[in-house]
PDB file of N, CA and C in Angstrom:
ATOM      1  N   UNK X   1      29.108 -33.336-150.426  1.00 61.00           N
ATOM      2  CA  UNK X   1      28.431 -32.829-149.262  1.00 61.00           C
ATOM      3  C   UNK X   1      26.939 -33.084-149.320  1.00 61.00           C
ATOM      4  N   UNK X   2      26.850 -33.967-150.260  1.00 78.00           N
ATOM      5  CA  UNK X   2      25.367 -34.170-150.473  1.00 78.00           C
ATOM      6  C   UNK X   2      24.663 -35.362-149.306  1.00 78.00           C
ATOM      7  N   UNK X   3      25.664 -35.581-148.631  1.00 84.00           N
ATOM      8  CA  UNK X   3      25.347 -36.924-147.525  1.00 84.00           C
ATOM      9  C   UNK X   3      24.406 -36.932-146.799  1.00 84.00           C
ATOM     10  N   UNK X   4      23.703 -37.838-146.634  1.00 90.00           N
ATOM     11  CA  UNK X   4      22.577 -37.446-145.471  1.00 90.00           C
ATOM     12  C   UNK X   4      22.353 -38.082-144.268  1.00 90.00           C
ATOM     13  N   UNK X   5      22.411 -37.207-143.668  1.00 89.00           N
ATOM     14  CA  UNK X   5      22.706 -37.300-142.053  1.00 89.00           C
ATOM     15  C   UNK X   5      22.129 -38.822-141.259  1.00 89.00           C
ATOM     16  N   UNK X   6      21.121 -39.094-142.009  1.00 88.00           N
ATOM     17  CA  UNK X   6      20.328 -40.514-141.864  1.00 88.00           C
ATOM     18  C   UNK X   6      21.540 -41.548-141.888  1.00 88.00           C
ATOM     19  N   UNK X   7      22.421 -41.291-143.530  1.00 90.00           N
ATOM     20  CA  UNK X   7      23.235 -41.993-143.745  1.00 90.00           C
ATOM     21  C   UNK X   7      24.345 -42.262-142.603  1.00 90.00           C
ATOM     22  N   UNK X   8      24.494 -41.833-142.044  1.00 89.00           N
ATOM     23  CA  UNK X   8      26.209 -41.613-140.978  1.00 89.00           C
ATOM     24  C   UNK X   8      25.565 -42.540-139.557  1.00 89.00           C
ATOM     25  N   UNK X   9      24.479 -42.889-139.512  1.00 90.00           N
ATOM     26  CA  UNK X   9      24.069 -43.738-138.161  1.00 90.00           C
ATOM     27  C   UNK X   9      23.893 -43.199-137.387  1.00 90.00           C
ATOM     28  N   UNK X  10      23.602 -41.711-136.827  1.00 90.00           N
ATOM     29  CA  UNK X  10      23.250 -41.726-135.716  1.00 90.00           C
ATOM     30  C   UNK X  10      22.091 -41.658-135.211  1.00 90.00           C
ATOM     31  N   UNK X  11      21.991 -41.930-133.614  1.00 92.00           N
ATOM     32  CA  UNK X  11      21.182 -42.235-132.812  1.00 92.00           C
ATOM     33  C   UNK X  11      19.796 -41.425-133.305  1.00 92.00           C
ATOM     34  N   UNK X  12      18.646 -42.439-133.241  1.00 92.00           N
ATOM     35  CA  UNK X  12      17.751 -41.468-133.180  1.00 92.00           C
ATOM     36  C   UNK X  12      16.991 -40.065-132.893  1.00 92.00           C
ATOM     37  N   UNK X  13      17.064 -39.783-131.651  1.00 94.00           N
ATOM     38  CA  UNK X  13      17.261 -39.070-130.686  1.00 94.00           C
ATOM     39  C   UNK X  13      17.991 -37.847-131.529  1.00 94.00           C
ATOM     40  N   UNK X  14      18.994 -38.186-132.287  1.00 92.00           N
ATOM     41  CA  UNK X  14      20.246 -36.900-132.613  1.00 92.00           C
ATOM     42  C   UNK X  14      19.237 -36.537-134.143  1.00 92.00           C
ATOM     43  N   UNK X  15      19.105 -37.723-134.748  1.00 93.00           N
ATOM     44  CA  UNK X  15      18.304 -37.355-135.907  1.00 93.00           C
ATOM     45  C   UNK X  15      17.366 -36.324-135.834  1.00 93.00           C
ATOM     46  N   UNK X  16      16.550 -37.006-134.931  1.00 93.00           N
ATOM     47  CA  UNK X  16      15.181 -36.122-135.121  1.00 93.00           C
ATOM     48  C   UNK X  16      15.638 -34.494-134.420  1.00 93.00           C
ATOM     49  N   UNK X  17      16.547 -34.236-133.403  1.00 93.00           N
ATOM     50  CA  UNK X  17      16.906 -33.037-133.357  1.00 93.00           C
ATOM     51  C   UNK X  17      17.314 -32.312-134.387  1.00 93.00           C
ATOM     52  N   UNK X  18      17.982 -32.682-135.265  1.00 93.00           N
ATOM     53  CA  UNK X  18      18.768 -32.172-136.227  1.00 93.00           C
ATOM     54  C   UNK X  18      17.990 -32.197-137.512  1.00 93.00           C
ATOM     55  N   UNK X  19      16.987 -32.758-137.585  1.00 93.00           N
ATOM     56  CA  UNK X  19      15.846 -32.611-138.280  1.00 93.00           C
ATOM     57  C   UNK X  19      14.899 -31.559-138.184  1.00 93.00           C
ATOM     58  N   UNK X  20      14.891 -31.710-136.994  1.00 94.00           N
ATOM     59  CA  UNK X  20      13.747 -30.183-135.738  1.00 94.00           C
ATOM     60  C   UNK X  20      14.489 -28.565-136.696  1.00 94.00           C
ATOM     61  N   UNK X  21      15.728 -29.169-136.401  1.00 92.00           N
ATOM     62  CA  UNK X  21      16.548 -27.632-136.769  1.00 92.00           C
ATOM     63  C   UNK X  21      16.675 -27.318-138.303  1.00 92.00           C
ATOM     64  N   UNK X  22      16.274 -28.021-138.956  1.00 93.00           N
ATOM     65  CA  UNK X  22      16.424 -27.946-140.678  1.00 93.00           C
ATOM     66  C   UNK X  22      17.673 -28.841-140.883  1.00 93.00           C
ATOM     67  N   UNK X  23      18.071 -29.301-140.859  1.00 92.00           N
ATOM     68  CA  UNK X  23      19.320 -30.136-141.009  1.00 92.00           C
ATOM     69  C   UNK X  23      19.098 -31.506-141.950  1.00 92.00           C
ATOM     70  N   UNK X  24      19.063 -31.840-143.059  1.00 92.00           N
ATOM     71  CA  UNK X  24      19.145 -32.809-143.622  1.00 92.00           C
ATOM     72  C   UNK X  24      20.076 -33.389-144.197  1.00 92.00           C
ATOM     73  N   UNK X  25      20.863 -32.665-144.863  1.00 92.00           N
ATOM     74  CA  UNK X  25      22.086 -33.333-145.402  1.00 92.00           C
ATOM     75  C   UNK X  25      23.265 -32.195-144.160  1.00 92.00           C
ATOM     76  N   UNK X  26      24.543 -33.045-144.518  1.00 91.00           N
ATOM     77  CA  UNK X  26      25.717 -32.560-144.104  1.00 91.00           C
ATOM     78  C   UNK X  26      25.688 -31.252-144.674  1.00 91.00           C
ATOM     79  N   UNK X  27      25.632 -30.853-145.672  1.00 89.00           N
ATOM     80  CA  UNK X  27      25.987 -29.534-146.484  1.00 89.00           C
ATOM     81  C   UNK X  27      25.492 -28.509-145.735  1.00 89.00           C
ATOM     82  N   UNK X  28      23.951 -28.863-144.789  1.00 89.00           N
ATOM     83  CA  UNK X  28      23.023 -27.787-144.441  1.00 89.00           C
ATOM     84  C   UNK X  28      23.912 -27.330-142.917  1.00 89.00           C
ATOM     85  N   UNK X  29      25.011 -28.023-142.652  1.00 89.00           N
ATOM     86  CA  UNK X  29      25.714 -27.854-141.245  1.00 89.00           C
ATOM     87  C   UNK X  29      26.837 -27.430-141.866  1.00 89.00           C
ATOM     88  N   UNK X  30      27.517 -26.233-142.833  1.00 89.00           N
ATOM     89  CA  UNK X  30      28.469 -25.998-143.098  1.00 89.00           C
ATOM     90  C   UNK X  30      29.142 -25.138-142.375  1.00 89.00           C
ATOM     91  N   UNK X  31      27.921 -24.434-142.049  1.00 88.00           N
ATOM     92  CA  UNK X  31      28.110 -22.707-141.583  1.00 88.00           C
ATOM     93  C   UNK X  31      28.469 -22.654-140.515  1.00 88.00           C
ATOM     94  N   UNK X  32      28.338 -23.794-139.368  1.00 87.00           N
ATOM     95  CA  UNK X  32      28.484 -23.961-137.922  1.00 87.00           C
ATOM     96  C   UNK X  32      29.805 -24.298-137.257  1.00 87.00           C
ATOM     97  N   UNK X  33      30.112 -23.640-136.528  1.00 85.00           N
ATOM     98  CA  UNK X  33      31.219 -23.673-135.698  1.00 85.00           C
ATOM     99  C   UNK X  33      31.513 -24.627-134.775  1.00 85.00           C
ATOM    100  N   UNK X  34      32.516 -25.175-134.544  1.00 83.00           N
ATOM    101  CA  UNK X  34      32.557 -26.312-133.528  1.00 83.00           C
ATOM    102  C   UNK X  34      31.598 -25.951-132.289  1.00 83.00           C
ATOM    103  N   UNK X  35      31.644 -24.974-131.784  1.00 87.00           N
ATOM    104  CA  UNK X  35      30.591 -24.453-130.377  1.00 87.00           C
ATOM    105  C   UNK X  35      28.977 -24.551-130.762  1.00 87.00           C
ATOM    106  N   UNK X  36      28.973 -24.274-131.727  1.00 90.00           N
ATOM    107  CA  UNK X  36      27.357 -24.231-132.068  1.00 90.00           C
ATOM    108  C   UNK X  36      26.884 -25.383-132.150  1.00 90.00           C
ATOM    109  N   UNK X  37      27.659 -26.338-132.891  1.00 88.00           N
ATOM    110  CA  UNK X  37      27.442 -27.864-133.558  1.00 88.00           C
ATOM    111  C   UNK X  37      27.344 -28.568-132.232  1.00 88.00           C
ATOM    112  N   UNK X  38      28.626 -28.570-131.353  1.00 90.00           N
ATOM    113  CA  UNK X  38      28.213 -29.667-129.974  1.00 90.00           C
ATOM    114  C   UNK X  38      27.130 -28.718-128.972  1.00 90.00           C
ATOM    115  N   UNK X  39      26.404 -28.033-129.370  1.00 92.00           N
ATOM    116  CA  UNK X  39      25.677 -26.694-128.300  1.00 92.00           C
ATOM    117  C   UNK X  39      24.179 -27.789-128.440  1.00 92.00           C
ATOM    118  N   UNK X  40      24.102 -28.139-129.762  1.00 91.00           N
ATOM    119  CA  UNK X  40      22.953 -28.973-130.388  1.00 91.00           C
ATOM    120  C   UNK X  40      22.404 -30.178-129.028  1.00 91.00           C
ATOM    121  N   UNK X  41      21.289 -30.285-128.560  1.00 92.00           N
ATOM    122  CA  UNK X  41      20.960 -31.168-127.428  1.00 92.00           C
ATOM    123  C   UNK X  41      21.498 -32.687-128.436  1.00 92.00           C
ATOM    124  N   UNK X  42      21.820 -33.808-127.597  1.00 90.00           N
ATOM    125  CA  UNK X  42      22.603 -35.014-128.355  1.00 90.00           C
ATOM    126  C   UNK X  42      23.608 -34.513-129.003  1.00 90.00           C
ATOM    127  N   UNK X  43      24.488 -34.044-128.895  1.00 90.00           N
ATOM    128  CA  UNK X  43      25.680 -33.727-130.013  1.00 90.00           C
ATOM    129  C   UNK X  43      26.728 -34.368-129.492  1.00 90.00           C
ATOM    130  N   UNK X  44      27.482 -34.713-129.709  1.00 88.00           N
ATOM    131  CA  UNK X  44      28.503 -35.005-128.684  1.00 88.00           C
ATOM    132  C   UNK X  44      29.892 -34.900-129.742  1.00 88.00           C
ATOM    133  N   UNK X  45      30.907 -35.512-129.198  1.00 86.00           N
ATOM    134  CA  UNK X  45      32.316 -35.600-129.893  1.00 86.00           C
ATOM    135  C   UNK X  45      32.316 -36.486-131.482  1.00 86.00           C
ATOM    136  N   UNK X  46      31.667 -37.692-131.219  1.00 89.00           N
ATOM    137  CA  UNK X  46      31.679 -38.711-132.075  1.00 89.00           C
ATOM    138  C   UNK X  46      30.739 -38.160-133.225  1.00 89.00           C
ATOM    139  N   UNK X  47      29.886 -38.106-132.446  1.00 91.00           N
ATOM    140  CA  UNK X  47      28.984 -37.595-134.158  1.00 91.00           C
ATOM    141  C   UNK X  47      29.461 -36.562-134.333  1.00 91.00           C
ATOM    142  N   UNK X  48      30.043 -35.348-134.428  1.00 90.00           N
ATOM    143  CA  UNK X  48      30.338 -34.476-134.538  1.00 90.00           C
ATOM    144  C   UNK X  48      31.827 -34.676-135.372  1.00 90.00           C
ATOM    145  N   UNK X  49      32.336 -35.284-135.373  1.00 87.00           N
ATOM    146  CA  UNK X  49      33.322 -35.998-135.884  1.00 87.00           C
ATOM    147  C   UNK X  49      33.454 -36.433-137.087  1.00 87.00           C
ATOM    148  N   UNK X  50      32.221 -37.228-137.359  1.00 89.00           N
ATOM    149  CA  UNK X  50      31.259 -38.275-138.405  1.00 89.00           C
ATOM    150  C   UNK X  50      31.208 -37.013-139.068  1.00 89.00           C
ATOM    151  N   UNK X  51      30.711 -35.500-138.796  1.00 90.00           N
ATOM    152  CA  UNK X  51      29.691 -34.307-139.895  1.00 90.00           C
ATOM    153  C   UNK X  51      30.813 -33.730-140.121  1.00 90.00           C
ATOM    154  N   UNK X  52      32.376 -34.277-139.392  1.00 88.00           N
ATOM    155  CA  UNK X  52      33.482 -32.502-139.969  1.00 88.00           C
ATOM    156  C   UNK X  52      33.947 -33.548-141.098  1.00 88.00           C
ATOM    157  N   UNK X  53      34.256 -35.058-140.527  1.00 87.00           N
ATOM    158  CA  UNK X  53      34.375 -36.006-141.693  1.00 87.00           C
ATOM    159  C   UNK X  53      34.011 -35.765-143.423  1.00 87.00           C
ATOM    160  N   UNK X  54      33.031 -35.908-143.116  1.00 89.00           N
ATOM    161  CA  UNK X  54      31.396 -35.667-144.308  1.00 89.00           C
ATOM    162  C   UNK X  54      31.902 -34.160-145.018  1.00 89.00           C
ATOM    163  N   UNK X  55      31.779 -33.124-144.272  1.00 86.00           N
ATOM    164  CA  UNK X  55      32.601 -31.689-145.131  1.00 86.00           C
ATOM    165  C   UNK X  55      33.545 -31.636-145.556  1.00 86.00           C
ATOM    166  N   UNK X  56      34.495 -32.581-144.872  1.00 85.00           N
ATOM    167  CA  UNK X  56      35.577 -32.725-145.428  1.00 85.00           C
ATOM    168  C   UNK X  56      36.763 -31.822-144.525  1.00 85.00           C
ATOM    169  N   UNK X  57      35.964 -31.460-143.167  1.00 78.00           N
ATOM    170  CA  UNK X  57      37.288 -31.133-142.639  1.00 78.00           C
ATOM    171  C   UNK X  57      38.393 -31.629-142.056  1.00 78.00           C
ATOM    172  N   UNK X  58      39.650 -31.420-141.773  1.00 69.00           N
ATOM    173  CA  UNK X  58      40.646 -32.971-141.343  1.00 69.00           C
ATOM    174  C   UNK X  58      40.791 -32.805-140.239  1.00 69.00           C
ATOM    175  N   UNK X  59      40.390 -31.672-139.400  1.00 65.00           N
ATOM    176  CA  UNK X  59      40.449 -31.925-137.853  1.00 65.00           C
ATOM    177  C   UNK X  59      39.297 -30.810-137.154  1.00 65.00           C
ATOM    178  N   UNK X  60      38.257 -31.784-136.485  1.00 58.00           N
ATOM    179  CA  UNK X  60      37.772 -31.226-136.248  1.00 58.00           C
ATOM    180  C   UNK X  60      37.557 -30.349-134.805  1.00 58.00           C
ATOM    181  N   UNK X  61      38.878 -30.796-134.156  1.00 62.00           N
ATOM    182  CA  UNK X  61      39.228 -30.380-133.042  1.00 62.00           C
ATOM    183  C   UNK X  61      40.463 -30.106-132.806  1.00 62.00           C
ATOM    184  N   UNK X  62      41.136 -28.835-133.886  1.00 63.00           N
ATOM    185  CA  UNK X  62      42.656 -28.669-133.846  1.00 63.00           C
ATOM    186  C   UNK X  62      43.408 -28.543-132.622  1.00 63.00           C
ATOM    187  N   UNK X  63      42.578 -27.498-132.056  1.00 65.00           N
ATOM    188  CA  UNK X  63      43.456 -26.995-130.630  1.00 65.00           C
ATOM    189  C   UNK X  63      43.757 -27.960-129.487  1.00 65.00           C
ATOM    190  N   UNK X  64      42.764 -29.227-129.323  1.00 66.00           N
ATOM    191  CA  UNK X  64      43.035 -30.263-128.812  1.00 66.00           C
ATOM    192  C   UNK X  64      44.234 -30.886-129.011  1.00 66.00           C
ATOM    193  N   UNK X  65      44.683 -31.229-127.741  1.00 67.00           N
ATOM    194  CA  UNK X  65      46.312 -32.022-127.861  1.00 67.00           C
ATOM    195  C   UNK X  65      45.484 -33.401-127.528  1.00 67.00           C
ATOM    196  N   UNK X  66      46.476 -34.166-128.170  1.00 65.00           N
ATOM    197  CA  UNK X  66      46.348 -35.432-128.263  1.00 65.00           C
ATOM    198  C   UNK X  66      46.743 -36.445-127.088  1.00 65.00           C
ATOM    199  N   UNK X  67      45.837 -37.311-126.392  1.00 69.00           N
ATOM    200  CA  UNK X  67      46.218 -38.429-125.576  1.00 69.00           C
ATOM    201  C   UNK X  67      47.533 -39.527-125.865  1.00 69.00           C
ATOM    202  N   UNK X  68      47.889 -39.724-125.030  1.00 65.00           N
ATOM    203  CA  UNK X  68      48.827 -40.986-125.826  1.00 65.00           C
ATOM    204  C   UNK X  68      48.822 -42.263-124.809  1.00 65.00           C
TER     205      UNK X  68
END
């Protein structure tokens, strides 16, 4: 969990927000709930995806049913 958020590619724009907020590595976004995390201005599905990745969670959107 030592990853850093620099590392995962995203958009500038998302960086420096998530920088604004104390956020440097993945580890420092443990505590956050799916609502809080996409609440973040730039957040969206994909990167958000990339940080449950990084913690190591396996879904970061359980209740979601799947497209086919």
């Amino acid at each position: 969990m030592d990853t850093k958020l620099a590392d995962l590619k995203f958009k500038p724009y998302l960086l420096v927000e998530l920088n604004q907020l104390g956020y440097e590595v993945v580890g420092d976004m443990q505590h956050l709930s799916d609502a809080e995390a996409l609440r973040i201005p730039g957040m969206g599905a994909r990167p958000w995806r990339k940080i449950a990745k990084a913690l190591g969670r396996d879904d970061p959107f359980p209740s979601r049913k799947k497209r086919k």
